[in-house]
Short mmCIF file of C-alpha atoms and ligand atoms in Angstrom, two decimals:
data_model
loop_
_atom_site.label_atom_id
_atom_site.label_comp_id
_atom_site.label_asym_id
_atom_site.label_seq_id
_atom_site.Cartn_x
_atom_site.Cartn_y
_atom_site.Cartn_z
CA MET A 1 173.04 128.00 94.23
CA ASN A 2 172.22 129.99 91.09
CA TYR A 3 173.46 127.41 88.58
CA GLN A 4 171.92 129.15 85.56
CA LYS A 5 173.86 132.32 86.28
CA ILE A 6 177.02 130.29 86.80
CA LEU A 7 176.55 128.55 83.44
CA GLU A 8 176.10 131.92 81.74
CA GLU A 9 179.29 133.23 83.33
CA ILE A 10 181.10 130.07 82.22
CA ARG A 11 179.89 130.60 78.66
CA GLN A 12 181.36 134.12 78.65
CA GLU A 13 184.55 133.23 80.45
CA THR A 14 185.42 130.37 78.06
CA GLU A 15 184.75 132.45 74.94
CA TYR A 16 188.45 133.29 74.59
CA LEU A 17 189.21 129.57 74.11
CA SER A 18 186.50 128.94 71.55
CA LYS A 19 188.88 128.66 68.59
CA GLU A 20 191.61 126.72 70.40
CA GLY A 21 192.33 123.10 69.56
CA ALA A 22 190.99 120.98 66.73
CA GLN A 23 188.15 118.55 66.35
CA ALA A 24 189.01 114.86 65.85
CA THR A 25 189.32 113.86 62.20
CA TYR A 26 190.95 110.44 62.55
CA ILE A 27 187.36 109.20 62.42
CA PRO A 28 186.58 111.01 59.16
CA GLU A 29 182.87 111.47 59.86
CA LEU A 30 183.60 113.42 63.08
CA GLY A 31 185.31 116.06 60.93
CA ASN A 32 181.89 117.01 59.52
CA VAL A 33 180.63 118.34 62.84
CA ASN A 34 180.51 122.12 63.29
CA PRO A 35 183.46 122.79 65.64
CA ASP A 36 181.82 125.92 67.08
CA LYS A 37 179.08 123.99 68.86
CA PHE A 38 178.81 124.55 72.59
CA GLY A 39 176.33 123.03 74.98
CA ILE A 40 176.26 122.57 78.73
CA CYS A 41 173.69 121.09 81.07
CA LEU A 42 173.63 120.52 84.80
CA THR A 43 170.98 118.37 86.48
CA THR A 44 170.63 118.30 90.24
CA LEU A 45 169.61 115.14 92.03
CA LYS A 46 166.44 116.98 92.99
CA GLY A 47 165.63 116.93 89.27
CA LYS A 48 166.25 120.59 88.36
CA GLU A 49 167.87 121.13 84.98
CA TYR A 50 170.00 124.10 83.97
CA CYS A 51 171.01 124.17 80.31
CA LEU A 52 172.66 126.53 77.86
CA GLY A 53 173.59 126.63 74.17
CA ASP A 54 173.39 123.46 72.06
CA SER A 55 172.53 121.32 75.06
CA ASP A 56 169.72 119.46 73.27
CA GLU A 57 171.69 118.68 70.14
CA ARG A 58 172.92 115.08 69.96
CA PHE A 59 176.56 114.39 69.25
CA SER A 60 178.72 111.29 69.09
CA ILE A 61 179.57 110.46 72.69
CA GLN A 62 182.55 108.25 71.71
CA SER A 63 184.44 107.13 74.82
CA ILE A 64 181.84 108.42 77.26
CA SER A 65 180.01 105.23 76.24
CA LYS A 66 182.73 103.24 78.05
CA VAL A 67 181.19 104.20 81.40
CA LEU A 68 177.74 103.00 80.33
CA SER A 69 179.20 99.72 79.03
CA LEU A 70 181.10 99.19 82.27
CA ALA A 71 177.89 99.68 84.26
CA MET A 72 176.14 97.09 82.11
CA ALA A 73 178.94 94.52 82.41
CA LEU A 74 179.34 95.08 86.17
CA GLY A 75 175.61 94.73 86.68
CA LYS A 76 175.66 91.42 84.84
CA ILE A 77 178.80 89.64 86.07
CA GLY A 78 179.86 91.79 89.05
CA LYS A 79 183.46 91.73 90.18
CA LYS A 80 184.39 89.03 87.66
CA VAL A 81 184.93 92.03 85.34
CA TRP A 82 188.06 92.80 87.33
CA GLU A 83 189.54 89.40 86.59
CA ARG A 84 189.97 90.55 82.99
CA VAL A 85 190.68 94.28 83.30
CA GLY A 86 192.42 96.39 85.96
CA VAL A 87 191.67 99.70 87.69
CA GLU A 88 194.97 101.52 87.27
CA PRO A 89 195.46 104.66 85.18
CA SER A 90 197.45 103.81 82.08
CA GLY A 91 199.54 106.99 81.79
CA ASN A 92 199.33 106.38 78.05
CA ALA A 93 197.12 107.45 75.17
CA PHE A 94 193.62 105.93 75.10
CA ASN A 95 194.47 103.81 72.07
CA SER A 96 197.93 102.72 73.15
CA ILE A 97 198.86 99.11 72.46
CA PHE A 98 202.24 99.25 74.14
CA LEU A 99 201.22 98.41 77.73
CA LEU A 100 198.90 95.70 76.53
CA GLU A 101 201.79 93.82 75.02
CA MET A 102 203.94 94.31 78.11
CA GLU A 103 201.15 93.21 80.44
CA LYS A 104 200.15 90.19 78.38
CA GLY A 105 196.69 91.23 77.28
CA ARG A 106 195.25 92.49 80.57
CA PRO A 107 194.17 96.11 79.98
CA ARG A 108 195.00 98.64 82.67
CA ASN A 109 191.42 99.85 83.05
CA PRO A 110 187.99 99.71 81.36
CA LEU A 111 188.02 103.32 80.15
CA ILE A 112 190.86 102.95 77.64
CA ASN A 113 190.16 101.27 74.32
CA ALA A 114 191.75 97.93 75.25
CA GLY A 115 189.66 97.70 78.44
CA ALA A 116 186.49 98.77 76.66
CA LEU A 117 187.03 96.06 74.04
CA VAL A 118 187.16 93.46 76.84
CA VAL A 119 183.99 94.96 78.35
CA SER A 120 182.33 94.78 74.91
CA ASP A 121 183.31 91.12 74.71
CA ILE A 122 181.71 90.49 78.12
CA ILE A 123 178.46 92.16 77.05
CA LEU A 124 178.44 90.19 73.78
CA SER A 125 178.82 86.95 75.73
CA GLU A 126 176.21 87.80 78.35
CA PHE A 127 173.41 89.28 76.23
CA PRO A 128 172.06 87.30 73.24
CA ASN A 129 171.11 90.54 71.42
CA ALA A 130 173.87 92.72 72.81
CA GLU A 131 173.47 95.73 70.49
CA GLU A 132 169.71 95.97 71.11
CA SER A 133 170.06 95.34 74.85
CA TYR A 134 172.78 97.98 75.11
CA LEU A 135 170.67 100.54 73.30
CA SER A 136 167.61 99.89 75.45
CA PHE A 137 169.73 100.10 78.59
CA VAL A 138 171.14 103.49 77.54
CA ARG A 139 167.69 104.76 76.54
CA GLU A 140 166.29 103.82 79.90
CA LEU A 141 169.31 105.26 81.70
CA CYS A 142 168.95 108.69 80.13
CA GLY A 143 165.21 108.73 79.56
CA GLY A 144 165.75 109.39 75.84
CA ALA A 145 163.73 106.97 73.75
CA GLU A 146 165.27 108.30 70.53
CA VAL A 147 168.91 107.86 71.44
CA SER A 148 170.49 105.68 68.76
CA TYR A 149 173.68 104.54 67.07
CA ASN A 150 174.99 106.67 64.21
CA GLU A 151 175.67 104.23 61.38
CA ALA A 152 177.72 106.72 59.34
CA ILE A 153 180.07 107.39 62.28
CA ALA A 154 180.34 103.71 63.21
CA SER A 155 181.24 102.65 59.67
CA SER A 156 183.57 105.62 59.23
CA GLU A 157 185.46 104.44 62.31
CA GLN A 158 185.32 100.81 61.22
CA SER A 159 186.96 101.73 57.91
CA THR A 160 189.91 103.43 59.63
CA GLY A 161 190.03 101.52 62.91
CA TYR A 162 193.31 99.69 62.30
CA LEU A 163 194.73 100.40 65.73
CA ASN A 164 191.62 99.20 67.54
CA ALA A 165 191.73 96.09 65.35
CA ALA A 166 195.35 95.54 66.38
CA ILE A 167 194.41 95.95 70.07
CA ALA A 168 191.51 93.52 69.72
CA ASN A 169 193.76 90.97 68.00
CA MET A 170 196.35 91.33 70.75
CA LEU A 171 193.63 90.71 73.36
CA LYS A 172 192.43 87.68 71.43
CA TYR A 173 195.97 86.34 71.17
CA HIS A 174 196.27 86.54 74.97
CA GLY A 175 192.91 84.83 75.48
CA ASN A 176 191.12 87.93 76.80
CA ILE A 177 188.45 87.98 74.07
CA ASN A 178 186.02 85.10 73.71
CA ASN A 179 183.92 86.25 70.77
CA LYS A 180 185.06 86.87 67.20
CA VAL A 181 187.35 89.88 66.95
CA GLU A 182 185.24 91.41 64.17
CA ASP A 183 182.05 91.10 66.24
CA VAL A 184 183.69 92.78 69.23
CA LEU A 185 184.99 95.63 67.05
CA HIS A 186 181.63 96.07 65.35
CA PHE A 187 179.85 96.35 68.70
CA TYR A 188 182.53 98.65 70.14
CA PHE A 189 182.35 101.08 67.20
CA ARG A 190 178.58 101.21 67.50
CA GLN A 191 178.76 102.05 71.21
CA CYS A 192 181.17 104.89 70.41
CA SER A 193 178.83 106.20 67.71
CA LEU A 194 175.92 106.68 70.15
CA MET A 195 174.31 110.08 69.71
CA MET A 196 173.27 111.81 72.91
CA SER A 197 172.72 115.41 74.00
CA CYS A 198 174.20 117.06 77.08
CA ARG A 199 170.77 116.89 78.70
CA GLU A 200 170.55 113.14 78.02
CA LEU A 201 174.09 112.55 79.30
CA CYS A 202 173.13 114.35 82.51
CA GLY A 203 170.13 112.04 82.82
CA ALA A 204 172.35 108.97 82.41
CA PHE A 205 175.11 110.15 84.74
CA SER A 206 172.71 111.27 87.46
CA HIS A 207 172.40 107.55 88.33
CA PHE A 208 176.12 107.52 89.12
CA ALA A 209 175.85 110.73 91.16
CA ASN A 210 173.17 109.30 93.38
CA HIS A 211 174.78 107.38 96.22
CA ALA A 212 171.65 107.28 98.31
CA GLU A 213 169.90 104.58 96.30
CA PRO A 214 171.13 101.42 94.62
CA PHE A 215 171.18 101.56 90.82
CA ASP A 216 168.35 99.64 89.16
CA VAL A 217 167.85 100.54 85.50
CA GLY A 218 166.55 98.38 82.67
CA GLY A 219 167.23 95.15 84.54
CA ILE A 220 170.78 96.19 85.46
CA GLN A 221 171.42 96.45 89.18
CA LEU A 222 174.46 97.91 90.87
CA THR A 223 175.07 98.31 94.59
CA THR A 224 176.11 101.68 96.00
CA SER A 225 179.53 100.13 96.60
CA GLN A 226 179.85 99.26 92.90
CA ILE A 227 178.84 102.80 91.95
CA LYS A 228 181.45 104.17 94.33
CA ARG A 229 184.07 102.07 92.57
CA MET A 230 182.94 103.11 89.12
CA ASN A 231 183.30 106.74 90.16
CA ALA A 232 186.81 106.02 91.43
CA VAL A 233 187.74 104.55 88.05
CA MET A 234 186.28 107.61 86.30
CA LEU A 235 188.32 109.94 88.50
CA THR A 236 191.61 108.12 87.97
CA CYS A 237 191.17 106.90 84.38
CA GLY A 238 188.45 108.98 82.70
CA PHE A 239 190.51 111.60 80.89
CA TYR A 240 193.09 109.77 78.82
CA ASP A 241 196.57 110.77 79.87
CA GLU A 242 195.16 113.87 81.54
CA ALA A 243 193.23 112.33 84.44
CA GLY A 244 195.62 113.94 86.93
CA GLU A 245 195.14 117.33 85.31
CA PHE A 246 191.36 117.00 85.36
CA SER A 247 191.38 115.84 88.94
CA TYR A 248 193.65 118.73 89.91
CA LYS A 249 191.71 121.41 88.07
CA VAL A 250 188.13 120.16 88.32
CA GLY A 251 187.99 117.53 91.06
CA LEU A 252 185.04 115.49 89.80
CA PRO A 253 184.79 111.93 88.47
CA GLY A 254 183.91 111.97 84.78
CA LYS A 255 184.64 110.77 81.29
CA SER A 256 185.53 112.52 78.08
CA GLY A 257 185.17 111.49 74.45
CA VAL A 258 186.82 112.54 71.20
CA GLY A 259 183.45 113.86 70.00
CA GLY A 260 184.17 116.78 72.35
CA GLY A 261 181.84 115.74 75.15
CA ILE A 262 182.59 115.45 78.85
CA ALA A 263 180.17 114.06 81.44
CA ALA A 264 180.95 114.34 85.15
CA ILE A 265 179.28 113.97 88.50
CA CYS A 266 179.38 115.71 91.83
CA PRO A 267 178.38 112.91 94.24
CA ASN A 268 174.96 113.43 95.83
CA GLN A 269 174.62 116.83 94.15
CA TYR A 270 174.45 116.87 90.37
CA SER A 271 175.54 115.50 87.03
CA VAL A 272 176.93 117.82 84.37
CA ALA A 273 177.69 117.44 80.67
CA VAL A 274 179.44 119.80 78.31
CA TRP A 275 180.07 119.61 74.57
CA SER A 276 182.55 121.57 72.49
CA PRO A 277 184.27 119.64 69.65
CA ARG A 278 187.71 121.27 69.60
CA LEU A 279 190.17 119.03 71.46
CA ASN A 280 193.53 119.59 73.07
CA PRO A 281 196.48 117.35 72.06
CA LYS A 282 195.52 114.78 74.71
CA GLY A 283 192.03 114.39 73.22
CA ASN A 284 189.96 116.36 75.74
CA SER A 285 187.64 119.23 74.85
CA VAL A 286 189.49 122.51 75.44
CA VAL A 287 186.41 124.52 76.36
CA GLY A 288 184.85 121.55 78.17
CA MET A 289 187.80 121.19 80.54
CA LYS A 290 187.85 124.91 81.29
CA ALA A 291 184.07 125.06 81.75
CA LEU A 292 184.14 122.35 84.41
CA GLU A 293 187.12 123.91 86.14
CA LEU A 294 185.18 127.18 86.36
CA LEU A 295 182.10 125.31 87.59
CA THR A 296 183.82 123.76 90.61
CA ASP A 297 185.75 126.96 91.31
CA LYS A 298 182.61 129.09 91.23
CA THR A 299 180.45 126.73 93.27
CA GLY A 300 183.29 125.96 95.66
CA VAL A 301 182.21 122.31 95.60
CA SER A 302 184.11 119.31 94.27
CA ILE A 303 185.02 115.97 95.81
CA PHE A 304 188.06 117.54 97.46
N1 LIG B 401 185.94 105.35 69.11
C1 LIG B 401 187.09 106.04 69.53
C2 LIG B 401 188.35 105.21 69.34
O1 LIG B 401 188.34 104.06 69.65
C3 LIG B 401 186.90 106.47 70.95
C4 LIG B 401 187.96 107.43 71.35
C5 LIG B 401 187.58 108.29 72.50
O2 LIG B 401 186.58 108.96 72.52
O3 LIG B 401 188.39 108.27 73.43
O4 LIG B 401 189.32 105.67 68.89
#
């Protein structure tokens, strides 16, 4: 498969969308990113990398971090995670509080904010130096020793994160947060602020694409069965209220973030990451969605 040629075609064929949508500004610091950035990288499980555009520039991965946090929590406490958070798509916005009230503090899944706050609480309880342990886990996962939190983005979100604070308080009220609400929020915002490039995201997600070997990274171990389940959650819950659309058009498990990134995997074949900051009204990168749709159309390979 000539992936480099396919990426070049994708670049040209998404050009017409390059001014569509708008970058996220509800986290003020994200509004300072150049919205015209575009990067894409595809890494095969044989270790070949195909990259284009701004694929080595780090950006704020935002909710893509929820997958990495889930892996860490699952590796530590296994299926006990599912006693506190479900695996059903929410059919609501990522930051919705409405279902959480109806369902008495048990988030629908770990890839919406409510679920990720519970996962953050688990990591805080299980790791004495959670922020450092999380960072070293992610560095090891992606092979990028310089990956780090972006303090300006984290504090920008902290200063406007009223809805996440409300969600965390609702979880605490229902007994689904054990640590202090402010500590959970602080850790959550830092995870979201992680700066990674498309190439580094591919490195991290290649571990989820590889079903042949159990996952063993930085002291975190996951069985192939756990990885299978994580991929199922990505497919059904990874794209806000557009998981059905992504599944229909692209057909790969993945996760998007409001920084404009999307990381996805084709099981046993490759991981892919794309970055373009302009978002559609549901919060997914306009060009990113189209790029991945073209990728699976052109290669003729998806999970379906
Ligand atoms: N930090 C963001 C928030 O909680 C993450 C949103 C996202 O990327 O989905 O609003």
